[in-house]
Amino acid sequence: MGDLAVGARSGQEGPEDKPERPEEMAPPAAEDASGSGGDSGAGDDRNERGGDAPQPKKQRSFWKELPLLIGIALLLALLIKTFLVQAFSIPSDSMQNTLQQGDRVLVDKLTPWFGSEPERGEVVVFHDPDNWLAGEPTPNPNAIQKALSWIGLMPSAEEKDLIKRVVAVAGDTVECKGTAPLKVNGHALKEPYVYPGNTPCTVDDTGGQFKVKVPEGKIWVMGDHRQNSLDSRYHQQDSNKGFVPVDNVVGRAIVVAWPPTRWSTLPVPDTFDQGLSAAAAPGVLGLAGAVPLVLWRRRRITVGNPRVSERGTAG
């Protein structure tokens, strides 16, 4: 008997003598109900515990996004330089006092893409037509300056560009005789933008005295500092006879952007609002005026003349 009692207490007899645990006593139906989703409270409870809640996306650090931002900025700057606006530096005093040496101007490159051509009075930047800059020193920019010029934030040191004022366009006749005034299609120009103390025309034997007609696809340009500008007047012996091909024009300078104390726009002066278009040929004007007169005279002769029939043939 003692052995049996000891054996019963030590668990040697069978599973029916083992004490039951609470989780084993719970009915399976309750567990199924909680997992079936029928009770919204159970699902909300799991979300509150974080079991099924979506994990928030981890934001990339600023330093990882910085290269992407820089790349986009450079791409936009390059597109703006190529198609919209580009900065240029004024290398000489030939456009004083409108522009000073060292000024930075912004040039509109968009309108030429739509077929717009330079007009009288505009200040334009253009590629060297035929070695106009021969003998001029070429700057030697560092790597940073080259990078900035490539994206348009600084003028390019490799491109040989000039800046002058358009005085005459295709079909115009422009002339200088004596010291003043400059004439376009016979109209004497009042030029308040000419450098103080300069005469609009220069008396010399190297190009200051001239009379030329601008051919199609070309323009005639001059600097505002007339006695200090090697412009169209002094390149009449080159392949373009001093004219600048329209295709060489980069764009119109619209703003002086630097230094801040020099900030200003570059509008077309009122000088060029005088109706400077070339007049029609005298022969054409004469013919146009003669036609009405001849018709009127013919009508007078016909009406009341008994020798002229109704059909207008002589009898």
Short mmCIF file of C-alpha atoms in Angstrom, two decimals:
data_model
loop_
_atom_site.label_atom_id
_atom_site.label_comp_id
_atom_site.label_asym_id
_atom_site.label_seq_id
_atom_site.Cartn_x
_atom_site.Cartn_y
_atom_site.Cartn_z
CA MET A 1 0.00 0.00 0.00
CA GLY A 2 2.82 2.35 0.76
CA ASP A 3 4.34 1.73 -2.61
CA LEU A 4 1.09 2.48 -4.41
CA ALA A 5 0.64 5.76 -2.66
CA VAL A 6 4.12 6.81 -3.50
CA GLY A 7 3.66 5.79 -7.10
CA ALA A 8 0.43 7.77 -7.45
CA ARG A 9 2.10 10.90 -6.10
CA SER A 10 5.09 10.56 -8.35
CA GLY A 11 3.00 10.45 -11.54
CA GLN A 12 3.87 6.94 -12.58
CA GLU A 13 0.31 5.76 -13.17
CA GLY A 14 -1.04 7.62 -16.29
CA PRO A 15 -2.08 10.85 -17.95
CA GLU A 16 -5.42 10.98 -16.19
CA ASP A 17 -3.62 11.81 -13.00
CA LYS A 18 -1.81 14.93 -14.60
CA PRO A 19 -3.25 18.32 -13.68
CA GLU A 20 -4.84 20.19 -16.65
CA ARG A 21 -3.47 23.60 -17.81
CA PRO A 22 -5.89 26.50 -18.43
CA GLU A 23 -5.06 26.91 -22.15
CA GLU A 24 -5.77 23.24 -22.83
CA MET A 25 -9.17 23.61 -21.19
CA ALA A 26 -10.26 26.51 -23.49
CA PRO A 27 -12.64 25.39 -26.26
CA PRO A 28 -11.18 25.63 -29.82
CA ALA A 29 -14.30 27.43 -31.05
CA ALA A 30 -13.34 30.57 -29.15
CA GLU A 31 -9.89 30.58 -30.80
CA ASP A 32 -11.41 30.14 -34.26
CA ALA A 33 -13.86 32.96 -33.69
CA SER A 34 -11.09 35.34 -32.71
CA GLY A 35 -9.05 34.48 -35.84
CA SER A 36 -11.92 34.55 -38.34
CA GLY A 37 -12.15 38.32 -38.45
CA GLY A 38 -15.80 38.34 -37.46
CA ASP A 39 -15.04 40.37 -34.33
CA SER A 40 -13.65 43.73 -35.47
CA GLY A 41 -12.51 44.45 -31.96
CA ALA A 42 -10.04 41.60 -32.07
CA GLY A 43 -8.48 42.91 -35.34
CA ASP A 44 -8.23 46.44 -33.98
CA ASP A 45 -6.58 45.06 -30.91
CA ARG A 46 -3.93 43.38 -33.02
CA ASN A 47 -3.30 46.60 -34.95
CA GLU A 48 -2.94 48.44 -31.66
CA ARG A 49 -0.38 45.89 -30.60
CA GLY A 50 1.45 46.50 -33.93
CA GLY A 51 1.18 42.98 -35.18
CA ASP A 52 -0.30 43.71 -38.64
CA ALA A 53 0.24 47.53 -38.93
CA PRO A 54 2.20 48.70 -42.07
CA GLN A 55 5.72 49.82 -41.34
CA PRO A 56 6.38 53.54 -42.23
CA LYS A 57 8.84 54.10 -45.11
CA LYS A 58 12.18 55.26 -43.93
CA GLN A 59 13.11 58.66 -45.44
CA ARG A 60 16.39 58.98 -47.22
CA SER A 61 18.81 61.33 -45.58
CA PHE A 62 19.47 64.78 -47.02
CA TRP A 63 23.02 63.86 -47.94
CA LYS A 64 21.81 60.93 -50.04
CA GLU A 65 19.36 63.18 -51.93
CA LEU A 66 21.82 66.04 -52.39
CA PRO A 67 23.60 64.55 -55.48
CA LEU A 68 20.22 64.06 -57.17
CA LEU A 69 19.20 67.65 -56.45
CA ILE A 70 22.51 68.95 -57.79
CA GLY A 71 22.15 66.86 -60.93
CA ILE A 72 18.65 68.20 -61.61
CA ALA A 73 19.81 71.77 -61.00
CA LEU A 74 22.72 71.37 -63.43
CA LEU A 75 20.45 69.85 -66.08
CA LEU A 76 17.99 72.73 -65.76
CA ALA A 77 20.82 75.27 -65.93
CA LEU A 78 22.18 73.62 -69.07
CA LEU A 79 18.75 73.65 -70.73
CA ILE A 80 18.24 77.29 -69.80
CA LYS A 81 21.66 78.19 -71.19
CA THR A 82 21.04 76.32 -74.43
CA PHE A 83 17.52 77.49 -75.18
CA LEU A 84 16.53 80.43 -73.00
CA VAL A 85 19.09 82.77 -71.41
CA GLN A 86 22.88 82.88 -71.22
CA ALA A 87 25.27 85.19 -69.37
CA PHE A 88 27.99 87.07 -71.25
CA SER A 89 30.77 89.35 -70.06
CA ILE A 90 31.59 92.69 -71.67
CA PRO A 91 35.28 92.47 -72.66
CA SER A 92 35.94 96.02 -73.88
CA ASP A 93 34.81 99.65 -73.81
CA SER A 94 33.28 99.65 -77.31
CA MET A 95 29.70 99.89 -75.96
CA GLN A 96 30.24 102.66 -73.39
CA ASN A 97 28.30 104.17 -71.76
CA THR A 98 25.50 101.72 -72.38
CA LEU A 99 27.74 98.87 -71.19
CA GLN A 100 30.94 99.02 -69.17
CA GLN A 101 33.86 96.63 -69.36
CA GLY A 102 33.25 93.82 -66.89
CA ASP A 103 29.44 94.06 -66.94
CA ARG A 104 27.53 90.78 -67.10
CA VAL A 105 24.53 90.78 -69.44
CA LEU A 106 21.79 88.22 -69.88
CA VAL A 107 21.07 87.32 -73.48
CA ASP A 108 17.69 86.15 -74.74
CA LYS A 109 18.30 83.03 -76.85
CA LEU A 110 14.66 81.91 -77.06
CA THR A 111 13.16 84.27 -79.65
CA PRO A 112 15.62 83.32 -82.44
CA TRP A 113 14.35 79.73 -82.13
CA PHE A 114 10.95 81.01 -83.27
CA GLY A 115 12.36 82.73 -86.36
CA SER A 116 12.75 86.20 -84.88
CA GLU A 117 15.57 88.21 -86.47
CA PRO A 118 17.54 91.14 -85.04
CA GLU A 119 15.90 94.55 -85.32
CA ARG A 120 17.33 98.05 -85.49
CA GLY A 121 18.44 99.38 -82.13
CA GLU A 122 18.86 96.04 -80.38
CA VAL A 123 22.10 95.21 -78.60
CA VAL A 124 23.08 91.74 -79.80
CA VAL A 125 25.75 89.15 -79.06
CA PHE A 126 27.14 87.38 -82.12
CA HIS A 127 29.89 84.94 -83.02
CA ASP A 128 32.99 86.43 -84.63
CA PRO A 129 32.09 86.66 -88.35
CA ASP A 130 35.60 86.68 -89.81
CA ASN A 131 38.49 87.11 -87.34
CA TRP A 132 37.27 90.41 -85.93
CA LEU A 133 38.96 89.40 -82.67
CA ALA A 134 42.27 88.46 -84.25
CA GLY A 135 45.12 89.41 -81.95
CA GLU A 136 42.88 89.81 -78.90
CA PRO A 137 44.19 87.98 -75.79
CA THR A 138 42.40 84.73 -74.96
CA PRO A 139 41.62 84.22 -71.25
CA ASN A 140 42.80 81.05 -69.52
CA PRO A 141 39.98 80.00 -67.13
CA ASN A 142 40.45 77.52 -64.30
CA ALA A 143 38.44 74.30 -63.89
CA ILE A 144 35.70 75.93 -61.81
CA GLN A 145 35.25 78.75 -64.32
CA LYS A 146 35.04 76.22 -67.14
CA ALA A 147 32.36 74.26 -65.29
CA LEU A 148 30.34 77.39 -64.57
CA SER A 149 30.60 78.58 -68.16
CA TRP A 150 29.51 75.14 -69.41
CA ILE A 151 26.22 75.42 -67.53
CA GLY A 152 25.79 79.08 -68.42
CA LEU A 153 26.50 80.70 -65.06
CA MET A 154 29.63 82.35 -66.46
CA PRO A 155 30.53 83.50 -69.97
CA SER A 156 32.43 81.03 -72.08
CA ALA A 157 36.10 81.88 -72.50
CA GLU A 158 36.50 79.62 -75.52
CA GLU A 159 33.76 81.09 -77.70
CA LYS A 160 34.78 84.27 -79.50
CA ASP A 161 31.73 86.50 -79.26
CA LEU A 162 31.17 90.22 -79.70
CA ILE A 163 28.44 92.62 -78.61
CA LYS A 164 27.31 95.64 -80.67
CA ARG A 165 24.17 97.59 -81.54
CA VAL A 166 22.20 96.75 -84.69
CA VAL A 167 22.04 99.90 -86.80
CA ALA A 168 20.64 98.56 -90.06
CA VAL A 169 18.95 95.37 -91.27
CA ALA A 170 18.43 93.73 -94.64
CA GLY A 171 17.32 96.20 -97.32
CA ASP A 172 18.51 99.29 -95.41
CA THR A 173 21.00 101.79 -96.79
CA VAL A 174 23.26 103.13 -94.05
CA GLU A 175 25.80 105.92 -94.49
CA CYS A 176 28.23 108.21 -92.74
CA LYS A 177 29.37 111.46 -94.35
CA GLY A 178 31.47 113.82 -92.27
CA THR A 179 31.15 113.57 -88.52
CA ALA A 180 27.35 113.44 -88.24
CA PRO A 181 24.72 112.34 -88.44
CA LEU A 182 24.47 108.61 -89.17
CA LYS A 183 21.76 108.08 -91.77
CA VAL A 184 19.55 105.04 -92.36
CA ASN A 185 17.48 105.09 -95.55
CA GLY A 186 18.08 108.82 -95.75
CA HIS A 187 16.84 109.52 -92.21
CA ALA A 188 19.31 111.29 -89.92
CA LEU A 189 19.41 109.51 -86.57
CA LYS A 190 19.42 111.24 -83.19
CA GLU A 191 21.57 108.92 -81.09
CA PRO A 192 21.57 109.82 -77.39
CA TYR A 193 23.29 106.52 -76.54
CA VAL A 194 26.53 107.52 -78.33
CA TYR A 195 29.42 107.98 -75.89
CA PRO A 196 29.63 111.61 -74.68
CA GLY A 197 32.20 113.54 -76.67
CA ASN A 198 32.05 111.16 -79.65
CA THR A 199 30.71 112.09 -83.04
CA PRO A 200 28.22 109.62 -84.59
CA CYS A 201 30.49 109.28 -87.62
CA THR A 202 34.26 109.21 -87.73
CA VAL A 203 36.34 110.97 -90.37
CA ASP A 204 39.13 108.60 -91.39
CA ASP A 205 40.29 106.67 -94.42
CA THR A 206 39.93 103.17 -92.93
CA GLY A 207 36.14 102.81 -92.96
CA GLY A 208 34.65 105.70 -91.01
CA GLN A 209 33.12 107.19 -94.16
CA PHE A 210 30.81 104.79 -96.03
CA LYS A 211 27.52 104.19 -97.77
CA VAL A 212 26.36 100.57 -98.00
CA LYS A 213 23.15 98.61 -98.56
CA VAL A 214 22.58 95.67 -96.23
CA PRO A 215 21.99 92.40 -98.15
CA GLU A 216 19.50 89.69 -97.20
CA GLY A 217 20.44 87.62 -94.18
CA LYS A 218 22.86 90.25 -92.83
CA ILE A 219 22.92 93.14 -90.35
CA TRP A 220 25.16 96.19 -89.89
CA VAL A 221 26.43 96.75 -86.35
CA MET A 222 28.23 99.59 -84.59
CA GLY A 223 29.46 100.24 -81.06
CA ASP A 224 28.06 103.09 -78.97
CA HIS A 225 31.62 104.29 -78.29
CA ARG A 226 32.07 105.26 -81.93
CA GLN A 227 35.69 106.33 -81.70
CA ASN A 228 36.65 103.15 -79.83
CA SER A 229 34.82 100.38 -81.65
CA LEU A 230 36.13 98.10 -84.39
CA ASP A 231 32.70 97.28 -85.80
CA SER A 232 31.20 96.77 -89.27
CA ARG A 233 32.82 99.98 -90.53
CA TYR A 234 36.33 98.62 -90.13
CA HIS A 235 35.81 95.13 -91.55
CA GLN A 236 34.50 95.98 -95.00
CA GLN A 237 37.40 94.09 -96.54
CA ASP A 238 36.52 90.73 -94.97
CA SER A 239 34.49 87.92 -96.55
CA ASN A 240 31.21 89.45 -95.35
CA LYS A 241 32.16 93.02 -96.31
CA GLY A 242 31.61 94.13 -92.74
CA PHE A 243 28.09 92.72 -92.44
CA VAL A 244 27.22 90.19 -89.76
CA PRO A 245 25.29 87.09 -90.88
CA VAL A 246 22.02 86.74 -88.98
CA ASP A 247 22.92 83.08 -88.37
CA ASN A 248 25.88 84.27 -86.27
CA VAL A 249 23.64 86.12 -83.83
CA VAL A 250 23.39 84.34 -80.47
CA GLY A 251 20.62 86.55 -79.12
CA ARG A 252 19.62 89.95 -77.85
CA ALA A 253 21.09 91.37 -74.63
CA ILE A 254 18.13 92.28 -72.43
CA VAL A 255 19.46 92.93 -68.92
CA VAL A 256 22.64 94.11 -67.22
CA ALA A 257 22.67 91.59 -64.37
CA TRP A 258 26.03 92.32 -62.72
CA PRO A 259 27.26 94.21 -60.79
CA PRO A 260 24.08 94.96 -58.82
CA THR A 261 24.78 98.69 -58.91
CA ARG A 262 24.61 98.54 -62.72
CA TRP A 263 21.39 96.55 -62.96
CA SER A 264 19.23 97.82 -65.83
CA THR A 265 17.29 96.72 -68.88
CA LEU A 266 18.42 97.29 -72.48
CA PRO A 267 15.38 98.50 -74.43
CA VAL A 268 15.36 99.65 -78.04
CA PRO A 269 15.88 103.46 -78.07
CA ASP A 270 13.18 105.75 -79.41
CA THR A 271 15.67 106.67 -82.13
CA PHE A 272 14.53 103.65 -84.12
CA ASP A 273 10.80 104.44 -83.94
CA GLN A 274 11.02 107.06 -86.70
CA GLY A 275 9.78 104.92 -89.58
CA LEU A 276 13.16 104.02 -91.00
CA SER A 277 11.97 101.37 -93.45
CA ALA A 278 13.43 101.64 -96.92
CA ALA A 279 11.17 103.57 -99.30
CA ALA A 280 9.84 101.93 -102.43
CA ALA A 281 11.72 102.52 -105.64
CA PRO A 282 10.88 105.86 -107.32
CA GLY A 283 9.84 104.10 -110.52
CA VAL A 284 7.31 101.97 -108.68
CA LEU A 285 5.87 104.97 -106.86
CA GLY A 286 5.66 106.92 -110.11
CA LEU A 287 3.84 104.08 -111.85
CA ALA A 288 1.40 103.68 -108.96
CA GLY A 289 0.57 107.39 -109.10
CA ALA A 290 0.29 107.53 -112.90
CA VAL A 291 -2.26 104.72 -113.32
CA PRO A 292 -5.23 106.58 -111.74
CA LEU A 293 -4.34 109.74 -113.67
CA VAL A 294 -4.26 107.91 -117.03
CA LEU A 295 -7.60 106.19 -116.36
CA TRP A 296 -9.23 109.47 -115.37
CA ARG A 297 -7.93 111.24 -118.50
CA ARG A 298 -9.05 108.38 -120.77
CA ARG A 299 -12.56 108.57 -119.32
CA ARG A 300 -12.77 112.29 -120.03
CA ILE A 301 -11.76 111.83 -123.67
CA THR A 302 -14.26 109.02 -124.22
CA VAL A 303 -17.30 110.68 -122.66
CA GLY A 304 -18.89 113.22 -125.03
CA ASN A 305 -16.68 112.44 -128.05
CA PRO A 306 -18.97 111.71 -131.05
CA ARG A 307 -16.21 109.96 -132.94
CA VAL A 308 -15.86 107.30 -130.23
CA SER A 309 -18.52 104.59 -130.30
CA GLU A 310 -20.15 103.07 -127.28
CA ARG A 311 -17.76 100.15 -127.51
CA GLY A 312 -14.79 102.51 -127.42
CA THR A 313 -13.40 101.83 -130.91
CA ALA A 314 -12.54 104.66 -133.31
CA GLY A 315 -14.96 105.23 -136.18
#
